[in-house]
Amino acid sequence: MKRDLLSLEDFSSEEIQTILRMTKKVKGTRNHSSGILSGKTIGLVFQKPSNRTRVSFEVGIAQLGGNCIYLGPEEINLGVRETTEDVAKTLTRYLDGIVARTHKHEDIVDLTKYSTIPVINGLSDLYHPCQALTDLFSIEEKLGELKGLTLAYVGDGNNVCHSLLLGCAKVGMNMQIATPKGEYSPNASVVQKALEYAKATNAKIVLTNDPNEAVNKADVIYADVWVSMGQEEESEKRLKDFQGFQINKELLKTANKNYVFMHCLPAHRGLEVAADVIDGDHSIVFDQAENRLHTQKAILIFLYERRRN
Ligand code: CP
Ligand code: NVA
């Protein structure tokens, strides 16, 4: 049976641990050789721009012996040039897998529903699961055992925040989330799912409008942009609403002494994060970016090993 990665709901806690262990092995041995994707072609259906996701998938797929076809919005304009259902039914006849970056999460759900090949979410408006798996790996690499650590997320309760919520809850990490009042809280149904997972792992989830409360005693401080791709028209309002949510040295005074600073990137120095934080000693953002490559190779091995067996 095919497996997909649409959100971290698709992987159990044990499977997440398996992927983290596999990532360590892949990174440690620079393992390019399993050839698991030999003779296979993966399509990258991207409706939005990308540096890390596109490049790390293209390089990772090549290192595992496979080929890639990049299909940007000029080629496949989901739901505009033809229906997402027809795109999925066509691509499934040519390809061995799809990595999709879409505006609407339902488009990735439809690509999955109408194809018989694995589909990996490379970011939608709701989730960014490859990012969160990379982030868990990066935290474990720097700080050791994940269970019991606290991650402070300061900013927009968006796709990245949602995947971190599910991932942290599944591995037993606490999350303290500060968003401005109003429409910026994380999606209530995602919070509900995370609370369910947290029951089994004793993870604590705190939602607040006070960045100081979120950062207090946190081991990991996490930022994302205030204006996500596709929200450009809301820029002016958002920049106003997020005043006071910048991660800077003053805010970090109450974080744990050995905190690490993380950001999925792209970043805007002087907006969501001060330059001396993202470029400072506690920042691990480029190790985190590198780890996208290793984690995604582990995800591909995980999905395609099962298909082979
Ligand atoms: N973090 C991340 O997904 O970066 P890109 O948008 O450049 O792929
Ligand atoms: N929240 C951001 C993440 C980019 C990797 C966006 O959706 O644009």
CSV table of C-alpha atoms and ligand atoms in Angstrom, one decimal:
chain,number,residue,atom,x,y,z
A,1,MET,CA,0.0,0.0,0.0
A,2,LYS,CA,1.3,3.5,-0.8
A,3,ARG,CA,2.2,5.8,2.1
A,4,ASP,CA,2.1,9.6,1.8
A,5,LEU,CA,3.3,12.4,4.0
A,6,LEU,CA,0.6,15.1,4.0
A,7,SER,CA,0.9,16.0,7.6
A,8,LEU,CA,2.5,14.5,10.7
A,9,GLU,CA,-0.8,12.8,11.4
A,10,ASP,CA,0.4,10.3,8.8
A,11,PHE,CA,3.3,9.1,10.9
A,12,SER,CA,3.0,7.5,14.3
A,13,SER,CA,5.4,8.6,17.2
A,14,GLU,CA,7.4,5.4,16.5
A,15,GLU,CA,7.6,6.1,12.8
A,16,ILE,CA,8.8,9.7,13.6
A,17,GLN,CA,11.5,8.2,15.8
A,18,THR,CA,12.5,5.8,13.0
A,19,ILE,CA,12.9,8.7,10.6
A,20,LEU,CA,15.0,10.6,13.1
A,21,ARG,CA,17.3,7.6,13.5
A,22,MET,CA,17.4,7.1,9.8
A,23,THR,CA,18.3,10.7,9.3
A,24,LYS,CA,21.2,10.4,11.7
A,25,LYS,CA,22.5,7.4,9.8
A,26,VAL,CA,22.0,9.0,6.4
A,27,LYS,CA,23.8,12.2,7.6
A,28,GLY,CA,26.6,10.3,9.4
A,29,THR,CA,27.5,8.0,6.5
A,30,ARG,CA,26.7,10.5,3.8
A,31,ASN,CA,24.7,7.6,2.5
A,32,HIS,CA,24.0,8.2,-1.2
A,33,SER,CA,24.3,4.6,-2.2
A,34,SER,CA,21.1,2.8,-1.3
A,35,GLY,CA,20.0,3.4,-4.9
A,36,ILE,CA,16.5,3.1,-3.6
A,37,LEU,CA,15.1,5.5,-6.2
A,38,SER,CA,17.1,4.0,-9.1
A,39,GLY,CA,15.0,4.1,-12.3
A,40,LYS,CA,12.4,6.2,-10.5
A,41,THR,CA,11.2,9.8,-11.4
A,42,ILE,CA,9.7,12.1,-8.8
A,43,GLY,CA,7.8,15.2,-9.9
A,44,LEU,CA,8.1,18.4,-8.0
A,45,VAL,CA,4.7,20.2,-8.4
A,46,PHE,CA,5.4,23.6,-7.0
A,47,GLN,CA,2.9,26.4,-7.1
A,48,LYS,CA,5.1,28.8,-5.0
A,49,PRO,CA,8.8,29.6,-5.0
A,50,SER,CA,11.3,27.6,-3.0
A,51,ASN,CA,15.0,27.5,-2.2
A,52,ARG,CA,15.5,24.8,0.5
A,53,THR,CA,12.7,22.5,-0.3
A,54,ARG,CA,13.2,22.3,-4.0
A,55,VAL,CA,17.0,22.1,-4.0
A,56,SER,CA,17.3,19.7,-1.1
A,57,PHE,CA,14.7,17.3,-2.7
A,58,GLU,CA,16.4,17.5,-6.1
A,59,VAL,CA,19.8,16.8,-4.6
A,60,GLY,CA,18.5,14.1,-2.2
A,61,ILE,CA,16.6,12.3,-5.0
A,62,ALA,CA,19.6,12.4,-7.2
A,63,GLN,CA,21.8,11.0,-4.4
A,64,LEU,CA,19.3,8.1,-3.9
A,65,GLY,CA,19.6,7.3,-7.6
A,66,GLY,CA,16.4,8.9,-8.9
A,67,ASN,CA,15.5,11.6,-11.3
A,68,CYS,CA,13.4,14.7,-10.8
A,69,ILE,CA,11.1,16.9,-13.0
A,70,TYR,CA,10.4,20.3,-11.7
A,71,LEU,CA,6.8,21.4,-12.6
A,72,GLY,CA,6.3,25.0,-11.7
A,73,PRO,CA,3.2,27.1,-11.9
A,74,GLU,CA,3.9,27.8,-15.6
A,75,GLU,CA,3.5,24.1,-16.4
A,76,ILE,CA,1.0,22.8,-14.0
A,77,ASN,CA,-1.3,25.4,-12.6
A,78,LEU,CA,-3.4,23.2,-10.3
A,79,GLY,CA,-7.1,23.8,-10.7
A,80,VAL,CA,-6.7,26.5,-13.4
A,81,ARG,CA,-5.3,24.8,-16.5
A,82,GLU,CA,-7.0,21.6,-15.5
A,83,THR,CA,-8.5,20.1,-12.4
A,84,THR,CA,-6.2,18.8,-9.6
A,85,GLU,CA,-7.9,15.4,-10.1
A,86,ASP,CA,-6.9,15.3,-13.8
A,87,VAL,CA,-3.4,16.3,-12.9
A,88,ALA,CA,-3.1,13.6,-10.4
A,89,LYS,CA,-4.6,10.9,-12.6
A,90,THR,CA,-2.2,11.9,-15.4
A,91,LEU,CA,1.0,12.2,-13.4
A,92,THR,CA,0.4,8.8,-11.7
A,93,ARG,CA,0.8,7.2,-15.2
A,94,TYR,CA,4.3,8.8,-15.6
A,95,LEU,CA,5.9,9.3,-12.2
A,96,ASP,CA,6.9,7.3,-9.2
A,97,GLY,CA,6.1,10.0,-6.7
A,98,ILE,CA,5.1,13.7,-6.2
A,99,VAL,CA,6.5,16.4,-3.9
A,100,ALA,CA,3.9,19.1,-3.9
A,101,ARG,CA,4.0,22.8,-2.7
A,102,THR,CA,0.5,24.3,-3.0
A,103,HIS,CA,-1.6,27.2,-1.8
A,104,LYS,CA,-4.5,25.1,-0.6
A,105,HIS,CA,-3.9,22.0,1.5
A,106,GLU,CA,-6.9,20.4,-0.2
A,107,ASP,CA,-4.9,20.4,-3.5
A,108,ILE,CA,-2.4,18.1,-1.9
A,109,VAL,CA,-5.2,15.9,-0.4
A,110,ASP,CA,-6.6,15.7,-4.0
A,111,LEU,CA,-3.2,14.8,-5.5
A,112,THR,CA,-3.0,12.0,-3.0
A,113,LYS,CA,-6.6,10.8,-3.4
A,114,TYR,CA,-6.5,10.6,-7.2
A,115,SER,CA,-3.0,9.1,-7.6
A,116,THR,CA,-1.5,5.7,-6.7
A,117,ILE,CA,2.0,7.0,-6.1
A,118,PRO,CA,3.4,8.5,-2.8
A,119,VAL,CA,2.8,12.2,-2.3
A,120,ILE,CA,4.9,14.3,0.0
A,121,ASN,CA,3.7,17.7,1.2
A,122,GLY,CA,6.5,20.3,0.5
A,123,LEU,CA,4.4,23.0,2.1
A,124,SER,CA,0.7,24.0,2.0
A,125,ASP,CA,-1.2,26.7,3.7
A,126,LEU,CA,-1.9,24.3,6.6
A,127,TYR,CA,1.3,22.2,7.1
A,128,HIS,CA,5.0,21.9,6.4
A,129,PRO,CA,5.8,18.4,7.7
A,130,CYS,CA,9.2,17.9,6.1
A,131,GLN,CA,10.3,21.1,7.9
A,132,ALA,CA,9.1,19.9,11.3
A,133,LEU,CA,10.7,16.5,10.9
A,134,THR,CA,14.0,18.3,10.1
A,135,ASP,CA,13.5,20.6,13.0
A,136,LEU,CA,13.0,17.7,15.5
A,137,PHE,CA,16.2,16.1,14.1
A,138,SER,CA,18.1,19.4,14.4
A,139,ILE,CA,17.0,19.9,18.0
A,140,GLU,CA,17.9,16.3,19.0
A,141,GLU,CA,21.3,16.8,17.3
A,142,LYS,CA,22.0,19.9,19.3
A,143,LEU,CA,20.3,19.3,22.6
A,144,GLY,CA,19.8,15.5,23.0
A,145,GLU,CA,16.6,13.8,24.0
A,146,LEU,CA,13.5,15.6,22.8
A,147,LYS,CA,11.1,14.5,25.4
A,148,GLY,CA,10.7,17.2,28.1
A,149,LEU,CA,12.3,20.0,26.1
A,150,THR,CA,10.4,23.2,25.5
A,151,LEU,CA,10.0,25.0,22.1
A,152,ALA,CA,8.9,28.6,22.1
A,153,TYR,CA,7.2,29.6,18.8
A,154,VAL,CA,6.8,33.4,18.5
A,155,GLY,CA,4.8,34.8,15.5
A,156,ASP,CA,2.1,33.6,13.2
A,157,GLY,CA,0.2,30.4,14.0
A,158,ASN,CA,0.8,29.2,10.4
A,159,ASN,CA,1.7,26.1,8.5
A,160,VAL,CA,5.2,25.8,10.2
A,161,CYS,CA,3.6,26.3,13.6
A,162,HIS,CA,1.0,23.6,12.9
A,163,SER,CA,3.5,21.0,11.9
A,164,LEU,CA,5.7,21.8,14.9
A,165,LEU,CA,2.6,21.4,17.1
A,166,LEU,CA,1.9,17.9,15.8
A,167,GLY,CA,5.5,16.9,15.8
A,168,CYS,CA,6.3,18.2,19.3
A,169,ALA,CA,3.2,16.6,20.8
A,170,LYS,CA,4.1,13.3,19.2
A,171,VAL,CA,7.6,13.2,20.6
A,172,GLY,CA,6.7,14.7,24.0
A,173,MET,CA,8.1,18.2,23.6
A,174,ASN,CA,6.4,21.1,25.2
A,175,MET,CA,5.3,24.1,23.0
A,176,GLN,CA,4.8,27.6,24.2
A,177,ILE,CA,3.2,29.6,21.3
A,178,ALA,CA,2.8,33.4,21.3
A,179,THR,CA,0.7,35.0,18.6
A,180,PRO,CA,-0.8,38.4,18.3
A,181,LYS,CA,-4.5,38.7,19.4
A,182,GLY,CA,-7.0,38.0,16.6
A,183,GLU,CA,-6.7,35.9,13.6
A,184,TYR,CA,-3.1,34.7,14.1
A,185,SER,CA,-3.7,31.9,16.6
A,186,PRO,CA,-3.0,28.4,15.3
A,187,ASN,CA,-5.9,26.6,13.7
A,188,ALA,CA,-8.2,25.3,16.5
A,189,SER,CA,-8.6,21.8,15.0
A,190,VAL,CA,-4.8,21.4,14.7
A,191,VAL,CA,-4.4,22.4,18.3
A,192,GLN,CA,-7.1,19.9,19.2
A,193,LYS,CA,-5.2,17.1,17.4
A,194,ALA,CA,-2.0,18.1,19.1
A,195,LEU,CA,-3.7,18.1,22.5
A,196,GLU,CA,-4.9,14.5,21.8
A,197,TYR,CA,-1.3,13.4,20.9
A,198,ALA,CA,0.0,15.2,23.9
A,199,LYS,CA,-2.1,13.1,26.3
A,200,ALA,CA,0.1,10.1,25.4
A,201,THR,CA,3.4,11.9,25.7
A,202,ASN,CA,2.7,14.4,28.5
A,203,ALA,CA,3.7,17.3,26.3
A,204,LYS,CA,2.3,20.6,27.4
A,205,ILE,CA,0.9,23.2,25.0
A,206,VAL,CA,0.6,26.8,26.0
A,207,LEU,CA,-1.1,29.4,23.8
A,208,THR,CA,-0.6,33.0,24.7
A,209,ASN,CA,-0.4,36.5,23.3
A,210,ASP,CA,2.7,37.4,25.3
A,211,PRO,CA,6.0,36.6,23.7
A,212,ASN,CA,7.7,36.9,27.1
A,213,GLU,CA,5.5,34.1,28.5
A,214,ALA,CA,6.4,31.9,25.5
A,215,VAL,CA,10.1,32.4,25.7
A,216,ASN,CA,10.4,31.9,29.4
A,217,LYS,CA,12.6,28.9,30.2
A,218,ALA,CA,12.5,27.6,26.6
A,219,ASP,CA,15.2,25.5,25.1
A,220,VAL,CA,14.4,26.3,21.5
A,221,ILE,CA,13.3,29.6,20.2
A,222,TYR,CA,11.6,29.4,16.8
A,223,ALA,CA,10.6,32.1,14.3
A,224,ASP,CA,8.9,32.2,10.9
A,225,VAL,CA,8.0,35.1,8.6
A,226,TRP,CA,5.1,37.3,9.5
A,227,VAL,CA,3.9,37.3,5.9
A,228,SER,CA,3.8,33.9,4.3
A,229,MET,CA,3.8,33.2,0.6
A,230,GLY,CA,0.4,34.1,-0.8
A,231,GLN,CA,-0.4,36.7,1.9
A,232,GLU,CA,1.5,39.6,0.3
A,233,GLU,CA,-1.6,41.7,0.0
A,234,GLU,CA,-1.9,41.6,3.8
A,235,SER,CA,1.6,42.8,4.4
A,236,GLU,CA,0.9,46.3,5.7
A,237,LYS,CA,-1.7,45.0,8.3
A,238,ARG,CA,0.5,42.1,9.3
A,239,LEU,CA,3.6,44.2,9.9
A,240,LYS,CA,1.5,46.4,12.2
A,241,ASP,CA,-0.2,43.6,14.0
A,242,PHE,CA,3.1,41.8,14.7
A,243,GLN,CA,4.8,44.7,16.4
A,244,GLY,CA,6.3,43.5,19.7
A,245,PHE,CA,6.7,40.0,18.4
A,246,GLN,CA,10.3,40.3,17.1
A,247,ILE,CA,12.8,37.8,18.6
A,248,ASN,CA,15.6,40.0,19.9
A,249,LYS,CA,18.2,39.8,22.7
A,250,GLU,CA,16.0,41.6,25.2
A,251,LEU,CA,13.2,39.1,24.7
A,252,LEU,CA,15.6,36.2,25.0
A,253,LYS,CA,16.8,37.2,28.5
A,254,THR,CA,14.5,34.6,30.2
A,255,ALA,CA,15.2,31.7,27.8
A,256,ASN,CA,17.3,28.8,29.0
A,257,LYS,CA,21.0,29.6,29.0
A,258,ASN,CA,21.8,27.1,26.3
A,259,TYR,CA,18.8,27.9,24.0
A,260,VAL,CA,19.1,27.4,20.3
A,261,PHE,CA,17.5,29.8,17.8
A,262,MET,CA,15.8,28.3,14.8
A,263,HIS,CA,14.0,29.7,11.7
A,264,CYS,CA,12.7,27.7,8.7
A,265,LEU,CA,14.0,30.5,6.4
A,266,PRO,CA,13.6,32.6,4.4
A,267,ALA,CA,14.1,35.2,7.2
A,268,HIS,CA,13.7,39.0,7.4
A,269,ARG,CA,16.3,40.5,9.7
A,270,GLY,CA,14.8,43.5,11.6
A,271,LEU,CA,11.3,42.1,11.3
A,272,GLU,CA,10.5,38.7,13.0
A,273,VAL,CA,14.1,38.4,14.2
A,274,ALA,CA,17.0,40.8,15.0
A,275,ALA,CA,20.1,40.4,13.0
A,276,ASP,CA,22.3,39.7,16.0
A,277,VAL,CA,20.1,36.8,17.0
A,278,ILE,CA,19.8,35.0,13.7
A,279,ASP,CA,23.5,35.7,13.0
A,280,GLY,CA,24.6,35.1,16.6
A,281,ASP,CA,26.1,32.2,18.5
A,282,HIS,CA,22.9,30.5,19.5
A,283,SER,CA,21.5,30.3,16.0
A,284,ILE,CA,21.5,27.0,14.2
A,285,VAL,CA,19.6,28.1,11.1
A,286,PHE,CA,22.1,26.9,8.5
A,287,ASP,CA,22.6,23.4,10.2
A,288,GLN,CA,18.8,23.3,10.2
A,289,ALA,CA,18.7,24.2,6.5
A,290,GLU,CA,21.3,21.5,5.7
A,291,ASN,CA,19.3,18.9,7.6
A,292,ARG,CA,16.4,19.3,5.2
A,293,LEU,CA,18.5,17.3,2.8
A,294,HIS,CA,19.3,14.5,5.2
A,295,THR,CA,15.8,14.3,6.7
A,296,GLN,CA,14.1,14.2,3.3
A,297,LYS,CA,16.4,11.4,2.1
A,298,ALA,CA,15.3,9.5,5.2
A,299,ILE,CA,11.7,10.2,4.4
A,300,LEU,CA,12.1,9.0,0.9
A,301,ILE,CA,13.9,5.8,2.1
A,302,PHE,CA,11.1,5.2,4.6
A,303,LEU,CA,8.4,5.6,2.0
A,304,TYR,CA,10.1,3.7,-0.8
A,305,GLU,CA,11.5,0.8,1.3
A,306,ARG,CA,7.9,0.0,2.2
A,307,ARG,CA,6.9,0.0,-1.5
A,308,ARG,CA,9.7,-2.3,-2.4
A,309,ASN,CA,8.9,-4.9,0.4
B,1,CP,N1,12.0,26.5,4.7
B,1,CP,C1,11.6,26.3,3.4
B,1,CP,O1,10.7,25.5,3.1
B,1,CP,O2,12.3,27.1,2.6
B,1,CP,P1,11.9,27.3,1.0
B,1,CP,O3,10.6,28.0,1.0
B,1,CP,O4,13.0,28.0,0.4
B,1,CP,O5,11.8,25.9,0.4
B,2,NVA,N1,5.2,30.2,6.6
B,2,NVA,C1,6.1,30.4,5.4
B,2,NVA,C2,7.1,29.2,5.4
B,2,NVA,C3,8.1,29.3,4.3
B,2,NVA,C4,9.0,28.1,4.3
B,2,NVA,C5,5.3,30.4,4.2
B,2,NVA,O1,4.3,29.7,4.1
B,2,NVA,O2,5.6,31.2,3.3
